[in-house]
Amino acid sequence: MALTIRQLSTSVIPPGGIPTCITYPDAVEGATADFELKSGLLHRLPTIYGLSMEDPNQHLMEFQFICTSMTPQGADEQILKLKAFPFSLADKAKQWLYELPSGCSTSWADIMKAFLEKYFPTSCIIMLRKKISGIQQGQDESYAEYYERFKTLITQCPQHGMKNETLLTCFYDGLTNLERDMLDAASGGSFVDKEPAAGMVLIENRALNQQQYGCSKSTHTREKVHEGMKGQVMACGVCSMQEHMSDQCPQLMEGGNFEGVNALGFQQEYQRPRNDPYSNTYNPGWRDHPNFRWRDNENAQQASQALNQRPPGFFPKPQAPLNPTSFNTSNSNSNASSSNDELIKALAKSTQALLAGQNNHERQINTIGTDMAEMKKQMSQVVEFMGKFHE
């Protein structure tokens, strides 16, 4: 009887089940292929998704370590890996496995080769080989950190194909001058005179000793920063330059604008000279001051002029600062220019600085007034005393 179109179009599973890329080999003598994968094993397997940032060599290393550690008693280890490997793949990586030709893998070595050809091609091997051969220790990198980075590159590329003596030469050439000299000293002469096996042990022991007893990277970095900060000058608060202090900024002193400096509160404290009559403290040097010699009327006039003379460092009270609100436009248009807003903020900030300077000057004026009043009182006492003395 002829088959109908419906019957011919129906999917029929071929003999032997669904095709698969993995064909299990016969178990080795003394082992069996008839065993069940335990859930404890499957839950501990690493997972790879087939992304470019993943490390396929590390995945294989972790996978084999777990399978070797958790092989059921009597089970063939190679067959165990072939059965468990699909459970360590996800997303793109699992789709790659399904797309392999049927029966192409008959051993664990076949699966590893196909997997690395897909996710660790020759271009990756060449790139990592260049990194190993051209490795250089950083200026802020300790010897132990440099050694760990060197080991990581070798682990990422076990297919580098470089001999141990070549690896040791690359490691030695990449050291800083100081670390290379220290490694030579630890070798009792020259490191390159060591045998490869002894050289491997030496560089590993040096890294281990530094990790146990050496300083950490953070401590090394803090020392570098501390040394770099020595001798630095505090930056100017006006122009952010380090060549001068804020009270010596050229932008403020251009054209003799000392009042602007004073208004911003950057004026240095005035150092009163010896025999200064404006000081509010007793100074034994007053007796030598020329204004206190009352031999004639000229000295008295000079003393009177000294009272009215403006002291050095005294500046007139600055004019009232502009009101920042005067810059606000009466137009309530919400689409005002952002540059005008920034200008208003800058002017308001400058106004606050001027107000602070004005308050500082008012306190200075009050202090000077008090000093002058006290001085007048003392001078009147001196005049009275000298008058009695001449009588």
Steps between C-alpha positions, in 0.01 A plus 500: 500500500635834395570763772305821505648849489432544872678179584797586281527851656502370858840515676642157557776437754779302329615170644732548796342824624578867435845560339766641734855623454629285787553128464600334825799267478528167674591513865852416602568165661379490857261797456142531385307736273172425673470760777276792592608865526434617854328834556783604733744473211279687254438789743872555548595514134616839368292666229621670182272701270720544194578871563821669389606606850488144637811285545449161328823352640394582854159345434659174388735502799217545752281245321768229502591570862140447615447189287823341623412579862142367478526197271265226623665180611567268208401757234715570196633855546516580126139395448401700808649817347325438167164457675542799733652752257169603331367598845781757537394687184229766468357735238738537202739234624227236524367593157853453363506144639165415342623621159805272492485217244357175627757261640794738457624451856587157628731601786547775755803625303277552194253709697775719654659560159171605339414720798835685496497543123168681539565715809882522513624529141858550382465880508444489877807280546718744303370799697566341841840374387597858418385613843713234667813577299462877544393513864635797699484575872317825579667775702238469776474121469666284763701190412228271636230671292718480190553128557124440546427682174764288326343178628152614394615552140653151489183346644282680247709362216630148573544462123777766490759237399788685673770310689571570867831671426322734259232580757763573766688729262181695426428532872857610579517759219168654607619580854599850605872564541478484878300176508732344241802580717327357805416180311864469392609546861257231614645271232849542643629660181288511186149365463556385142772262624235299684349183356136545385354287780701683768409835344129421519532411867698818572257747345207328671670504841586870467136582424383287792740670743391845390135409539565377852736770626507779242294819486168507318430697184287752688787577739743533209260735320448717809877544534521606136220753545656635819836547329334669204321748726821618667595852397170577332357851540136553586304610194375860468133535589445752217664351190575144632869534413774373733766762427369750755268544796150648481605845633770521229281404204584715192133511404418691820808724505493603135499876473559546872161367598597446862156602623355199318749278677408652834128472433530131427670446834841410357702783659781371712517606861680833532822476694532809722851644514688572814395824681161495325273743687189323369572180690264433792772331701773665699830513319815601690632653180249789530749700700720514187215602270555849348137600556546476878780760516322823607779746443303738281162558338612335177510161666154559639370581152666187362332293768164654410556421132593142590162462667320597180732303272352187348687194633678276250287211385179694562271522201181699466174320544401348167189617329182308558496195272261472219174334584488175308126534466548809282621272227171316495291602207143603546404282212343177634574310185585141608738455204770730645854429392692257722813712458328792678412270790862393531612865491256589777622211713861606448420863591309388807798295610734795448261723694507266798880512494493882491256511791728274698792734427292803598414347836866424553592866431233628736652292776844635415372860505340448841824353631704793366255748652537336838878508465500870411278587793728315737804666346349849538437428864857388555641796309300744708646343809848533354442868411379573850798324649750681276340836583545437869855385436598827322352708780 
